[in-house]
Each structure stands twice: as structure tokens, then as C-alpha cells.
Short mmCIF file of C-alpha atoms in Angstrom, two decimals:
data_model
loop_
_atom_site.label_atom_id
_atom_site.label_comp_id
_atom_site.label_asym_id
_atom_site.label_seq_id
_atom_site.Cartn_x
_atom_site.Cartn_y
_atom_site.Cartn_z
CA MET A 7 237.25 -27.81 -15.04
CA ARG A 8 234.93 -26.58 -12.31
CA ARG A 9 233.94 -23.67 -14.47
CA ARG A 10 232.95 -26.00 -17.26
CA ASP A 11 230.83 -28.13 -14.87
CA GLY A 12 228.96 -25.04 -13.62
CA VAL A 13 228.14 -24.00 -17.18
CA PHE A 14 226.82 -27.49 -17.96
CA ARG A 15 224.66 -27.51 -14.83
CA ARG A 16 223.18 -24.10 -15.64
CA GLN A 17 222.38 -25.18 -19.20
CA ALA A 18 220.75 -28.38 -17.89
CA ARG A 19 218.61 -26.43 -15.47
CA ARG A 20 217.46 -24.10 -18.27
CA ARG A 21 216.55 -27.04 -20.49
CA PHE A 22 214.68 -28.70 -17.65
CA SER A 23 212.72 -25.57 -16.70
CA GLY A 24 211.84 -24.87 -20.40
CA GLY A 25 210.63 -28.45 -20.91
CA PHE A 26 208.60 -28.34 -17.72
CA TRP A 27 206.89 -25.15 -18.90
CA TRP A 28 205.87 -26.78 -22.18
CA ILE A 29 204.55 -29.77 -20.27
CA LEU A 30 202.32 -27.44 -18.20
CA VAL A 31 201.07 -25.67 -21.34
CA GLY A 32 200.25 -29.01 -22.97
CA MET A 33 198.34 -30.19 -19.91
CA ALA A 34 196.33 -26.93 -19.83
CA VAL A 35 195.45 -27.27 -23.51
CA LEU A 36 194.42 -30.87 -22.98
CA LEU A 37 192.25 -29.88 -20.03
CA LEU A 38 190.61 -27.11 -22.11
CA ILE A 39 189.86 -29.55 -24.90
CA VAL A 40 188.24 -31.95 -22.43
CA ILE A 41 186.09 -29.13 -20.96
CA LEU A 42 185.02 -27.90 -24.41
CA SER A 43 184.16 -31.38 -25.60
CA ARG A 44 182.05 -31.98 -22.49
CA GLU A 45 180.28 -28.64 -22.96
CA ARG A 46 179.63 -29.45 -26.64
CA LYS A 47 178.29 -32.82 -25.62
CA SER A 48 175.99 -31.30 -23.01
CA ARG A 49 174.74 -28.74 -25.53
CA SER A 50 174.10 -31.46 -28.05
CA GLU A 51 172.20 -33.46 -25.46
CA LEU A 52 170.19 -30.36 -24.53
CA LEU A 53 169.25 -29.71 -28.18
CA VAL A 54 168.29 -33.34 -28.60
CA ASN A 55 166.16 -33.14 -25.47
CA GLN A 56 164.53 -29.90 -26.66
CA ARG A 57 163.76 -31.37 -30.07
CA SER A 58 162.41 -34.48 -28.41
CA TYR A 59 160.25 -32.35 -26.10
CA ARG A 60 158.91 -30.27 -29.00
CA HIS A 61 158.33 -33.45 -30.99
CA GLU A 62 156.38 -34.94 -28.09
CA LYS A 63 154.32 -31.75 -27.63
CA VAL A 64 153.45 -31.58 -31.35
CA MET A 65 152.47 -35.24 -31.35
CA GLU A 66 150.40 -34.69 -28.22
CA GLY A 67 148.71 -31.56 -29.62
CA PHE A 68 147.77 -33.18 -32.93
CA ASN A 69 147.08 -36.61 -31.44
CA ILE A 70 149.81 -38.20 -33.61
CA THR A 71 151.34 -41.60 -32.91
CA GLU A 72 154.76 -42.95 -33.97
CA GLU A 73 152.99 -45.49 -36.13
CA MET A 74 151.27 -42.71 -38.08
CA LEU A 75 154.64 -41.08 -38.84
CA SER A 76 156.07 -44.27 -40.24
CA PRO A 77 156.46 -44.29 -44.08
CA HIS A 78 154.75 -47.70 -44.06
CA SER A 79 151.85 -46.61 -41.83
CA MET A 80 148.49 -47.87 -43.07
CA THR A 81 146.71 -45.40 -40.79
CA ARG A 82 148.42 -42.41 -42.38
CA GLN A 83 147.84 -43.63 -45.93
CA ILE A 84 144.14 -44.22 -45.31
CA GLY A 85 143.90 -40.78 -43.67
CA ASP A 86 145.47 -39.17 -46.74
CA GLN A 87 143.01 -41.01 -48.98
CA ILE A 88 140.08 -39.80 -46.89
CA SER A 89 141.24 -36.15 -47.11
CA LEU A 90 141.56 -36.33 -50.89
CA ALA A 91 138.25 -38.16 -51.24
CA LYS A 92 136.42 -35.47 -49.24
CA ALA A 93 137.66 -32.81 -51.68
CA LEU A 94 136.58 -35.00 -54.60
CA VAL A 95 133.08 -35.37 -53.09
CA VAL A 96 132.68 -31.58 -53.22
CA ILE A 97 133.92 -31.49 -56.81
CA ALA A 98 131.60 -34.36 -57.82
CA LYS A 99 128.57 -32.56 -56.34
CA GLU A 100 129.60 -29.30 -58.01
CA SER A 101 129.82 -31.22 -61.32
CA ASN A 102 126.36 -32.68 -60.64
CA ASN A 103 127.77 -36.24 -60.54
CA LEU A 104 125.74 -37.23 -57.50
CA GLN A 105 126.15 -41.01 -57.98
CA PHE A 106 129.93 -40.80 -57.91
CA GLY A 107 129.77 -38.44 -54.94
CA TRP A 108 127.63 -40.97 -53.09
CA GLU A 109 130.14 -43.78 -53.83
CA LEU A 110 133.01 -41.66 -52.52
CA SER A 111 131.06 -40.79 -49.37
CA ALA A 112 130.27 -44.45 -48.72
CA GLN A 113 133.93 -45.44 -49.08
CA ILE A 114 134.98 -42.58 -46.81
CA ARG A 115 132.66 -43.97 -44.11
CA ASN A 116 134.13 -47.48 -44.53
CA SER A 117 137.68 -46.15 -44.16
CA GLN A 118 136.70 -44.09 -41.12
CA VAL A 119 135.26 -47.21 -39.48
CA LEU A 120 138.65 -48.92 -39.93
CA LEU A 121 140.51 -46.02 -38.33
CA SER A 122 138.03 -45.88 -35.46
CA SER A 123 138.46 -49.61 -34.81
CA ALA A 124 142.26 -49.29 -34.73
CA ALA A 125 142.08 -46.33 -32.36
CA THR A 126 139.74 -48.20 -30.03
CA ARG A 127 142.00 -51.24 -29.68
CA ARG A 128 145.13 -49.04 -29.55
CA ALA A 129 146.92 -51.06 -32.21
CA PRO A 130 148.10 -50.11 -35.71
CA LEU A 131 146.25 -51.30 -38.80
CA SER A 132 147.71 -54.32 -40.52
CA ILE A 133 148.17 -54.61 -44.28
CA GLU A 134 145.70 -57.48 -44.44
CA GLU A 135 142.76 -55.66 -42.82
CA SER A 136 143.34 -52.35 -44.64
CA GLU A 137 144.23 -53.70 -48.09
CA THR A 138 140.65 -53.93 -49.38
CA ALA A 139 139.62 -50.48 -48.20
CA MET A 140 142.75 -48.84 -49.62
CA ARG A 141 142.34 -50.61 -52.99
CA ASP A 142 138.64 -49.59 -53.26
CA MET A 143 139.43 -45.97 -52.39
CA ALA A 144 142.39 -45.91 -54.80
CA LEU A 145 140.09 -47.14 -57.58
CA LEU A 146 137.60 -44.33 -56.91
CA ILE A 147 140.38 -41.74 -56.85
CA TYR A 148 141.63 -43.10 -60.20
CA GLN A 149 138.10 -42.75 -61.61
CA ALA A 150 138.05 -39.12 -60.42
CA GLN A 151 141.27 -38.49 -62.33
CA GLN A 152 139.68 -39.93 -65.48
CA LEU A 153 136.76 -37.53 -64.97
CA HIS A 154 139.30 -34.66 -64.93
CA TYR A 155 138.65 -33.84 -61.30
CA ASP A 156 142.08 -32.25 -61.12
CA SER A 157 142.83 -29.03 -59.25
CA ALA A 158 143.48 -26.81 -62.31
CA THR A 159 140.18 -27.72 -63.95
CA MET A 160 138.23 -27.29 -60.76
CA ILE A 161 139.85 -23.94 -59.98
CA MET A 162 138.59 -22.67 -63.34
CA LYS A 163 135.12 -24.05 -62.64
CA PHE A 164 135.05 -22.54 -59.18
CA LYS A 165 136.16 -19.15 -60.52
CA ALA A 166 133.34 -19.20 -63.07
CA ARG A 167 130.89 -20.20 -60.35
CA ILE A 168 132.12 -17.42 -58.03
CA GLN A 169 131.77 -14.85 -60.81
CA SER A 170 128.23 -16.02 -61.50
CA LEU A 171 127.34 -15.80 -57.81
CA GLU A 172 128.87 -12.32 -57.56
CA GLU A 173 126.72 -11.18 -60.46
CA ASP A 174 123.62 -12.61 -58.78
CA VAL A 175 124.54 -10.86 -55.52
CA SER A 176 125.06 -7.58 -57.38
CA VAL A 177 121.60 -7.82 -58.98
CA LEU A 178 119.94 -8.68 -55.68
CA SER A 179 121.85 -5.92 -53.87
CA ASP A 180 120.70 -3.38 -56.46
CA LYS A 181 117.10 -4.54 -56.07
CA SER A 182 117.40 -4.37 -52.28
CA THR A 183 118.82 -0.85 -52.47
CA LYS A 184 116.08 0.23 -54.86
CA HIS A 185 113.32 -1.17 -52.68
CA GLY A 186 114.92 0.38 -49.59
CA GLN A 187 115.09 3.71 -51.41
CA ILE A 188 111.40 3.50 -52.30
CA ALA A 189 110.52 2.63 -48.71
CA ALA A 190 112.59 5.55 -47.43
CA GLU A 191 110.91 8.00 -49.79
CA GLU A 192 107.39 6.97 -48.84
CA VAL A 193 105.60 9.25 -46.39
CA PRO A 194 104.05 7.11 -43.62
CA LYS A 195 100.30 7.53 -43.19
CA CYS A 196 100.74 8.87 -39.68
CA LEU A 197 103.07 11.66 -40.87
CA TYR A 198 100.68 12.54 -43.67
CA CYS A 199 97.81 12.59 -41.16
CA LEU A 200 99.83 14.89 -38.88
CA GLY A 201 100.35 17.37 -41.69
CA VAL A 202 96.64 17.35 -42.63
CA ARG A 203 95.40 17.85 -39.07
CA LEU A 204 97.92 20.60 -38.35
CA THR A 205 96.92 22.36 -41.58
CA ARG A 206 93.33 22.32 -40.39
CA GLU A 207 94.41 23.75 -37.01
CA TRP A 208 96.43 26.43 -38.79
CA TYR A 209 93.52 27.72 -40.83
CA ARG A 210 90.93 27.19 -38.09
CA THR A 211 92.80 29.00 -35.33
CA SER A 212 93.60 32.60 -36.18
CA THR A 213 95.99 33.03 -33.23
CA LEU A 214 98.37 30.53 -34.79
CA GLN A 215 98.74 32.60 -37.95
CA LYS A 216 101.24 35.11 -36.66
CA THR A 217 103.64 35.46 -39.54
CA LEU A 218 106.23 37.56 -37.71
CA PRO A 219 107.55 37.30 -34.14
CA GLU A 220 106.97 40.28 -31.94
CA GLY A 221 108.87 42.13 -29.22
CA LYS A 222 111.52 40.19 -27.36
CA VAL A 223 111.15 37.19 -29.69
CA ALA A 224 112.18 39.31 -32.69
CA ASP A 225 115.19 40.60 -30.75
CA LYS A 226 116.28 37.07 -29.83
CA ILE A 227 116.33 36.00 -33.47
CA GLN A 228 119.20 38.42 -34.13
CA ASP A 229 120.93 38.34 -30.73
CA ASN A 230 124.46 36.96 -31.20
CA SER A 231 124.87 36.36 -27.47
CA LEU A 232 122.38 33.47 -27.77
CA TYR A 233 122.85 29.97 -29.21
CA HIS A 234 121.50 29.80 -32.77
CA PHE A 235 120.62 26.52 -34.50
CA CYS A 236 119.15 26.03 -37.96
CA VAL A 237 117.22 23.11 -39.48
CA PHE A 238 115.92 22.92 -43.08
CA SER A 239 113.20 20.28 -43.37
CA ASP A 240 109.70 19.37 -44.52
CA ASN A 241 109.34 16.70 -41.78
CA ILE A 242 107.46 18.26 -38.88
CA LEU A 243 107.87 15.46 -36.34
CA ALA A 244 111.56 14.90 -37.11
CA THR A 245 112.24 18.61 -36.71
CA SER A 246 110.29 18.55 -33.43
CA VAL A 247 112.57 15.78 -32.13
CA VAL A 248 115.66 17.84 -32.98
CA VAL A 249 114.28 20.87 -31.11
CA ASN A 250 112.95 18.86 -28.16
CA SER A 251 116.14 16.80 -27.69
CA THR A 252 118.29 19.96 -27.84
CA ALA A 253 116.09 21.72 -25.30
CA SER A 254 115.87 18.68 -23.00
CA ASN A 255 119.65 18.40 -22.76
CA SER A 256 120.36 22.10 -22.37
CA ASN A 257 121.21 23.83 -19.10
CA GLN A 258 119.87 27.13 -20.47
CA PRO A 259 117.08 26.36 -22.99
CA GLU A 260 115.86 29.95 -22.80
CA LYS A 261 119.08 31.01 -24.54
CA ILE A 262 118.47 28.68 -27.51
CA VAL A 263 117.02 29.97 -30.79
CA PHE A 264 115.96 27.55 -33.52
CA HIS A 265 115.66 28.84 -37.08
CA LEU A 266 113.50 26.49 -39.15
CA VAL A 267 112.97 26.69 -42.91
CA THR A 268 110.42 24.54 -44.74
CA ASP A 269 108.40 24.67 -47.98
CA ASP A 270 105.02 26.31 -48.57
CA VAL A 271 103.13 23.01 -48.17
CA ASN A 272 104.48 22.42 -44.66
CA TYR A 273 104.83 26.04 -43.56
CA GLY A 274 101.37 26.28 -41.95
CA PRO A 275 101.51 22.89 -40.20
CA MET A 276 105.07 23.58 -38.98
CA LYS A 277 104.05 26.98 -37.60
CA ALA A 278 100.99 25.43 -35.97
CA TRP A 279 102.97 22.65 -34.28
CA PHE A 280 105.60 24.94 -32.77
CA SER A 281 102.96 27.44 -31.71
CA MET A 282 100.91 24.74 -29.98
CA ASN A 283 103.86 23.17 -28.12
CA SER A 284 106.43 24.62 -25.78
CA PHE A 285 110.00 23.32 -25.63
CA ARG A 286 111.27 24.53 -22.24
CA GLY A 287 111.38 28.16 -23.35
CA VAL A 288 113.29 27.64 -26.63
CA THR A 289 112.62 30.34 -29.22
CA VAL A 290 111.51 28.94 -32.59
CA GLU A 291 111.39 30.87 -35.87
CA VAL A 292 109.71 29.24 -38.89
CA GLN A 293 110.24 30.50 -42.45
CA GLN A 294 109.24 29.23 -45.86
CA ILE A 295 111.72 28.92 -48.68
CA GLU A 296 109.40 30.63 -51.16
CA ASP A 297 109.84 33.94 -49.27
CA PHE A 298 113.55 34.17 -50.16
CA SER A 299 113.46 36.52 -53.15
CA TRP A 300 117.19 36.12 -53.78
CA LEU A 301 116.72 32.37 -54.28
CA ASN A 302 116.29 32.32 -58.06
CA ALA A 303 117.86 30.60 -61.05
CA SER A 304 119.88 33.67 -62.04
CA TYR A 305 121.73 33.63 -58.69
CA VAL A 306 121.65 29.94 -57.69
CA PRO A 307 123.29 27.59 -60.24
CA VAL A 308 121.90 24.44 -58.69
CA LEU A 309 118.34 25.82 -58.91
CA LYS A 310 118.82 26.37 -62.63
CA GLN A 311 120.18 22.84 -62.99
CA LEU A 312 117.35 21.30 -60.97
CA GLN A 313 114.82 22.97 -63.25
CA ASP A 314 116.55 21.60 -66.34
CA ALA A 315 114.63 18.97 -68.34
CA ASN A 316 117.70 16.72 -68.68
CA THR A 317 118.19 16.74 -64.93
CA GLN A 318 114.55 15.84 -64.38
CA LYS A 319 114.93 13.00 -66.86
CA TYR A 320 118.09 11.84 -65.11
CA TYR A 321 116.17 11.41 -61.86
CA PHE A 322 112.89 10.01 -63.08
CA SER A 323 113.76 7.96 -66.18
CA ASN A 324 114.89 4.35 -65.88
CA ASN A 325 116.99 4.66 -69.05
CA ASN A 326 118.92 7.79 -68.16
CA ASP A 327 122.44 6.38 -68.48
CA ASP A 328 124.41 3.18 -68.83
CA GLY A 329 123.21 1.91 -65.46
CA THR A 330 126.50 2.53 -63.67
CA THR A 331 125.12 5.31 -61.45
CA PRO A 332 124.18 4.03 -57.98
CA ILE A 333 120.45 4.16 -57.34
CA LYS A 334 120.97 6.32 -54.23
CA PHE A 335 122.15 9.22 -56.38
CA ARG A 336 118.79 9.31 -58.15
CA ASN A 337 116.86 10.04 -55.01
CA PRO A 338 114.37 12.86 -55.79
CA LYS A 339 115.27 14.50 -52.46
CA TYR A 340 118.18 16.05 -54.35
CA LEU A 341 115.64 18.04 -56.36
CA SER A 342 114.55 19.87 -53.20
CA MET A 343 116.23 23.21 -52.57
CA LEU A 344 115.80 22.56 -48.84
CA ASN A 345 118.69 20.16 -49.25
CA HIS A 346 120.91 22.90 -50.71
CA LEU A 347 120.00 25.75 -48.36
CA ARG A 348 122.97 24.88 -46.13
CA PHE A 349 125.21 26.71 -48.63
CA TYR A 350 123.20 29.95 -48.20
CA ILE A 351 123.05 30.29 -44.42
CA PRO A 352 124.71 33.76 -44.39
CA GLU A 353 122.07 35.04 -46.85
CA ILE A 354 119.22 33.58 -44.78
CA TYR A 355 120.55 35.01 -41.48
CA PRO A 356 122.49 38.17 -42.36
CA ALA A 357 122.67 39.40 -38.75
CA LEU A 358 124.14 36.25 -37.25
CA LYS A 359 127.85 35.53 -36.66
CA LYS A 360 127.83 31.84 -35.71
CA VAL A 361 125.30 29.07 -36.31
CA VAL A 362 125.12 25.33 -35.61
CA PHE A 363 123.52 23.47 -38.49
CA LEU A 364 121.59 20.27 -37.65
CA ASP A 365 120.00 17.76 -40.03
CA ASP A 366 116.44 16.69 -39.26
CA ASP A 367 117.49 13.06 -38.71
CA VAL A 368 119.63 13.71 -35.64
CA VAL A 369 118.97 13.37 -31.92
CA VAL A 370 120.80 15.59 -29.45
CA GLN A 371 121.96 13.81 -26.29
CA LYS A 372 124.19 16.36 -24.56
CA GLU A 373 124.62 20.08 -23.95
CA LEU A 374 125.62 21.79 -27.23
CA SER A 375 126.35 25.32 -26.02
CA PRO A 376 130.15 24.62 -25.82
CA LEU A 377 130.13 24.38 -29.62
CA PHE A 378 129.72 28.15 -29.83
CA SER A 379 132.96 28.77 -27.94
CA ILE A 380 135.09 26.32 -29.97
CA ASN A 381 138.01 28.01 -31.71
CA LEU A 382 137.81 27.20 -35.43
CA ASN A 383 141.28 28.72 -35.97
CA GLY A 384 140.14 30.95 -38.82
CA ASN A 385 138.21 28.19 -40.57
CA VAL A 386 134.59 28.44 -41.68
CA ASN A 387 133.27 24.95 -40.99
CA GLY A 388 133.67 22.87 -37.82
CA ALA A 389 132.87 19.21 -38.51
CA VAL A 390 133.68 15.69 -37.36
CA GLU A 391 136.01 13.88 -39.76
CA THR A 392 134.98 10.49 -41.12
CA CYS A 393 138.27 9.24 -42.59
CA MET A 394 139.08 6.58 -40.01
CA GLU A 395 138.70 4.26 -43.00
CA THR A 396 139.69 4.85 -46.64
CA PHE A 397 136.00 4.64 -47.57
CA HIS A 398 135.47 8.22 -46.37
CA ARG A 399 138.32 10.00 -48.11
CA TYR A 400 137.88 12.45 -50.98
CA HIS A 401 138.48 9.90 -53.73
CA LYS A 402 135.28 8.09 -52.66
CA TYR A 403 133.05 11.05 -53.48
CA LEU A 404 134.75 12.81 -56.39
CA ASN A 405 135.76 11.86 -59.94
CA TYR A 406 139.57 11.90 -59.91
CA SER A 407 139.74 11.02 -63.60
CA HIS A 408 138.66 14.64 -64.20
CA PRO A 409 141.74 16.94 -64.48
CA LEU A 410 140.04 19.76 -62.54
CA ILE A 411 139.51 17.53 -59.50
CA ARG A 412 142.94 15.94 -59.82
CA ALA A 413 144.67 19.32 -59.94
CA HIS A 414 143.02 20.89 -56.89
CA PHE A 415 142.22 18.17 -54.34
CA ASP A 416 144.22 15.51 -52.52
CA PRO A 417 142.44 12.16 -53.10
CA ASP A 418 143.44 11.01 -49.60
CA ALA A 419 142.16 14.16 -47.91
CA CYS A 420 139.90 13.46 -44.96
CA GLY A 421 136.15 13.53 -45.52
CA TRP A 422 133.81 14.97 -42.92
CA ALA A 423 130.12 14.84 -42.13
CA PHE A 424 127.20 17.15 -42.72
CA GLY A 425 124.51 16.90 -40.03
CA MET A 426 126.13 18.71 -37.11
CA ASN A 427 128.29 21.60 -38.26
CA VAL A 428 129.50 24.81 -36.63
CA PHE A 429 129.63 27.66 -39.16
CA ASP A 430 131.54 30.89 -38.59
CA LEU A 431 129.42 33.21 -40.73
CA VAL A 432 131.85 36.14 -40.38
CA GLU A 433 134.66 34.12 -41.97
CA TRP A 434 132.16 32.67 -44.47
CA ARG A 435 131.28 36.12 -45.78
CA LYS A 436 134.91 37.28 -45.71
CA ARG A 437 136.07 34.33 -47.83
CA ASN A 438 133.00 34.34 -50.11
CA VAL A 439 132.36 30.65 -49.50
CA THR A 440 129.00 30.76 -51.30
CA GLY A 441 130.85 32.03 -54.38
CA ILE A 442 133.20 29.03 -54.17
CA TYR A 443 130.15 26.75 -54.03
CA HIS A 444 128.67 28.46 -57.08
CA TYR A 445 131.93 28.00 -59.01
CA TRP A 446 132.01 24.25 -58.48
CA GLN A 447 128.28 23.82 -59.17
CA GLU A 448 128.71 25.57 -62.53
CA LYS A 449 131.67 23.32 -63.36
CA ASN A 450 129.55 20.26 -62.60
CA VAL A 451 126.64 21.07 -64.89
CA ASP A 452 127.25 17.77 -66.75
CA ARG A 453 127.71 15.81 -63.49
CA THR A 454 131.29 14.79 -64.37
CA LEU A 455 132.95 16.07 -61.17
CA TRP A 456 130.54 14.23 -58.87
CA LYS A 457 127.19 12.59 -59.31
CA LEU A 458 124.79 14.42 -57.01
CA GLY A 459 124.06 15.27 -53.41
CA THR A 460 125.33 17.97 -51.06
CA LEU A 461 128.36 16.31 -49.45
CA PRO A 462 130.60 16.25 -52.58
CA PRO A 463 130.15 19.98 -53.30
CA GLY A 464 130.54 20.59 -49.57
CA LEU A 465 133.90 18.81 -49.60
CA LEU A 466 135.01 21.04 -52.49
CA THR A 467 133.58 24.25 -51.06
CA PHE A 468 135.06 23.88 -47.58
CA TYR A 469 138.37 22.31 -48.69
CA GLY A 470 141.06 23.87 -46.51
CA LEU A 471 138.37 25.73 -44.54
CA THR A 472 137.26 22.93 -42.19
CA GLU A 473 138.31 22.50 -38.58
CA ALA A 474 138.17 18.91 -37.26
CA LEU A 475 135.99 18.55 -34.15
CA ASP A 476 136.23 15.88 -31.47
CA PRO A 477 134.41 12.76 -32.81
CA LYS A 478 132.28 12.68 -29.66
CA TRP A 479 130.31 15.64 -30.96
CA HIS A 480 128.78 13.67 -33.83
CA ALA A 481 128.15 9.88 -33.99
CA LEU A 482 127.01 8.66 -37.40
CA GLY A 483 125.58 5.55 -39.03
CA LEU A 484 122.43 4.77 -37.02
CA GLY A 485 120.35 4.66 -40.21
CA TYR A 486 122.34 2.05 -42.10
CA THR A 487 124.79 0.12 -39.91
CA SER A 488 125.56 -1.09 -36.42
CA VAL A 489 127.31 1.42 -34.19
CA ALA A 490 129.24 0.58 -31.03
CA ALA A 491 127.22 1.16 -27.88
CA GLN A 492 130.02 3.21 -26.34
CA THR A 493 130.16 5.47 -29.42
CA ILE A 494 126.43 6.13 -29.14
CA ALA A 495 126.63 6.75 -25.40
CA ASN A 496 129.48 9.25 -25.87
CA GLY A 497 127.89 11.04 -28.83
CA ALA A 498 126.57 14.55 -28.19
CA VAL A 499 124.60 14.20 -31.43
CA VAL A 500 123.62 10.83 -32.91
CA HIS A 501 122.80 10.80 -36.60
CA PHE A 502 120.35 8.45 -38.35
CA ASN A 503 121.98 9.01 -41.73
CA GLY A 504 120.95 6.34 -44.23
CA ASN A 505 117.59 5.04 -45.43
CA MET A 506 116.46 3.44 -42.16
CA LYS A 507 115.07 6.51 -40.46
CA PRO A 508 113.58 6.04 -36.98
CA TRP A 509 110.12 7.28 -38.07
CA LEU A 510 109.89 4.59 -40.79
CA LYS A 511 108.96 0.92 -40.42
CA ILE A 512 112.33 0.00 -41.93
CA GLY A 513 114.13 1.87 -39.15
CA MET A 514 116.55 -0.15 -37.02
CA GLU A 515 114.58 -1.23 -33.95
CA LYS A 516 117.56 -1.21 -31.60
CA TYR A 517 118.05 2.52 -32.18
CA LYS A 518 114.44 3.72 -32.38
CA GLY A 519 114.26 4.22 -28.62
CA LEU A 520 116.83 7.02 -28.87
CA TRP A 521 114.42 8.92 -31.13
CA ASP A 522 111.12 7.86 -29.49
CA LYS A 523 112.36 9.30 -26.22
CA TYR A 524 111.68 12.80 -27.54
CA VAL A 525 108.24 12.16 -29.06
CA ASP A 526 105.19 12.77 -26.87
CA TYR A 527 102.97 9.96 -28.11
CA SER A 528 100.24 11.04 -25.68
CA HIS A 529 99.73 14.27 -27.64
CA PRO A 530 96.08 14.38 -28.88
CA ILE A 531 96.98 14.92 -32.53
CA LEU A 532 99.55 12.12 -32.49
CA GLN A 533 96.96 9.87 -30.88
CA GLN A 534 94.45 10.74 -33.61
CA CYS A 535 97.03 9.87 -36.27
CA ASN A 536 97.87 6.50 -34.67
CA PHE A 537 101.43 7.31 -33.73
CA HIS A 538 102.82 4.66 -31.40
#
């Protein structure tokens, strides 16, 4: 009996302890549910507060009131009418319906007066006071719909108008370019006067007519330990600025040799000018292109092409093609062999190993001697690349519809600039670069690979043979666009490429001072020719 009671008590205790455990579990679950519900409620309240805050900030930023957001708001409806009416005013004027445009404008002013009055008294508009204005505006908007002032119709009209304006702009742009080209090709009176007076000095003063340098000067011309620069130009004063600016910014001007080539008309005046003036000890050699016996049509393809009657017609006739060729490519400067001499530098200076080529429209601002120690890594041409924008990649200059161009040249290859170039003449001769130039000129006899100029054949000739230089060596664009002041300040050479040369009246005034700095306007001959 006692045994049975002990068993019952043990079973009762087990049941009690098991039930108690489940009670604890239930209470814990209940507590967790309460905590989670409170957390959810707090999150919900936070989101509501955030939305309310954002709502208030948006309303504050846009100056919106609760009344304006109401679907029955008179203020909002009138505002919507005004916005639509303003667009219809533009369309009415474009359609030359000035009377209707005036009526819309008058009603817009009436509606704006209503809105202003409501804003001043800080009270919403009532239906009674806004009914007349809304009905009058609605009537005008309905009339606009009857006149087919819908968006689709007006989009078509605007597109036609835009196309017409674009055509007008194209015509005016072409005229502007043509007139700018003519202005750029004109020789200013003062430059013409300079040439005439220097010619007189050349023939009047026998000491100026030394055709060959003597002694140490002759040795310097072929001394590869010196710094050799070449310029090919018929502009005496521009060439003088190149020489003077280089000398003025050099630490050792006595080690600089300038090799100048001009034509027979300017040979005497050029010789006279550089004989009469000293440039801090710089050695200057002047040659005339007519003395190069190897420069003949049988050797030089471009010379043969330039003498061709069809080429002459292409440049000087107004009806030479379908009118798609840009006017800049018809500039008669391309008929001058001085422009193409850059591809024959090794023939002109057979004793030299390295030369820096400079255009006559550059100004030197820093020491250039480090250019001669730059490692070109086996390349022939050292130049500053101009492909920071897609405008200056190969596809801009060459005809990629031609299979020969497409097969040999990457259209996205980086373009580079003529005007300040380091040429390794040893590598040039080894790789027969002039022969490469001749090959492409012969292929372009019909002008299907590129139009004209020297940069496109240069890009072909030196493809894979050009070493990119630090952009600070050569800053471009001063003759046609605005250039950042910092770019100009950092540029060792600044280039007035474009029509607006600094010696012309059309030159950009803000850059002329960079060029004028190296012109001695007190020189007697410049004074006589009214240079200022």
C-alpha cells in the first residue's frame, strides 16, 4: 500500500513539473510576442514620422500647401490651366495666330492675379470667385484644341522649324568659314611692306648677300652636339618670332642652330632680316626651296599632283565637286611645297641625326633643349597626342569607307599634332619613312583616302612610329578656340593653329600678347611699315 502511494506521488510530481515547464514556455512566448509587436509599432511610427518629415520638407521646398494637394483645390486647377496656356501661347505665336496668343496671355494674367490675391490673404480660393476665370480659360483651351494645337502636330511643326534653322545655320557657318579663310590668306599691308623694304636692303647692301656660311658657322650647321631646329615658311616676321622666343627662353642660345627654308621670293628678305638682327648668339641658316635639285616631280609624288591641272581646278574652281568638301581643304596653302617639306627633312639635312620641327605659327615659352635627350624608344616621330576627345582620332581625318584605310589603320587610333615634333633622322632613314609617305601619296592621287593637307598623310606615314610626348610640350588651339589659362602657362610651345593668326586683324586679342612679346616694334623697318 505504501509502495503504491509513493508511485502515485512521484507520478504527480512529474506531471506538475512538466506542466509548470510548459507554463514558463508559454509565458516566454507571450512576452516575445508583446516585445515584437511593440517594436513593429515603433518602426511603423518611425516610418510614418519619416514620411511626414519628407512630406513636410517637399511641401516647404516647393512652397506647396495642403489646399493645393486637395483634389478639389481651385488653386491647383487654375495653376494647371496657366501652365497649359503658356505652352499654347508659344504654339499660337509659332503658328502666327497673334490674336489668339494675346487672348491667352490676357487670361493668364487674370488667373495669376487671382492666385496672387489668395496667397496674400493666406486663404484658399473659393468656387464662386474662381469659377469665371476657370470657365474663360477652359473655353480658350477648347478653342486651341479646335485649332489642332495638340502635341503631336506641334512636334512635327517644331521638327520642321528646327531643320530649317539648322540649314540656315549651316549656310551661314559655311559663309563665315569662307570669309575667315579669305581673311587668313590675305597678306597684311605691313607684312608686304616688310618684304619690300627688306628686299631693297638685300640688293642695296652687298654684305648681306653671303650665300654660304663661313668658318665656325658652317661647322655648327652639321654639328650633332648642338640643338637643331627647322622651320619652313614664307612669313619673315612669324619665323623671327619662333627664333626669338626660342632664343629668349634658352639657357644656352649659342648652342642653338635654326635651319630655315623659304621660297625664292622671300629668300633675299629672309636672309637680310636674320643678317641684320642678332638673336642672343643663335646660328641661323637660310635656304631656298628652289636650290633642292632632288625636289622634282619624278621623285616627289605630291609635286606631280600639285602641278596637275585637275588639282589646280579643284582648288580654284567653285564648281569642283558636289559641294561636300569643307572649304578649309581648298586652301591654296596646300599647293605650296613648303608645306610638304616636313616629309623630306633627312634629304634636306643629310648630316643631322635629330631635329626639332617647329611651325611658323608657334611661340616658344620654355627651354627646349631637353627634347633632344628624350628617348623615343626606337620611334621616328615624337609628338603630343590630341585624342583626349574622339574628334582627334584617325577616323576624323581619313576615309574609312576605303578598304585600304580600313585594312591598315585603327579608326580609334590616337591622332597627334604637327607643329612641334622631335624627329630621329637615323631611324627615319633606316625605316625609309619618306618612301612610306610616297606610297600613300601615290595611292591618294584621286583624293579618296583623305582630302588634302599634311596631317592625314602624316598620320599614315608615322603610324606605329610615333612616341607620345608629355602634353605640356605642345599646347594647341590658340588660333581657333579658347584654351585654359593653366594649359597655356604650362605649355613649352603654344600653337596658333587655325585661321586666327596673331599677326592678322582676325587674331584672338586675348592671345596676341604671347606673340607680340617677341616682336621688337621699335625696329626702324617695322616702324616704317606701321607695325604696332
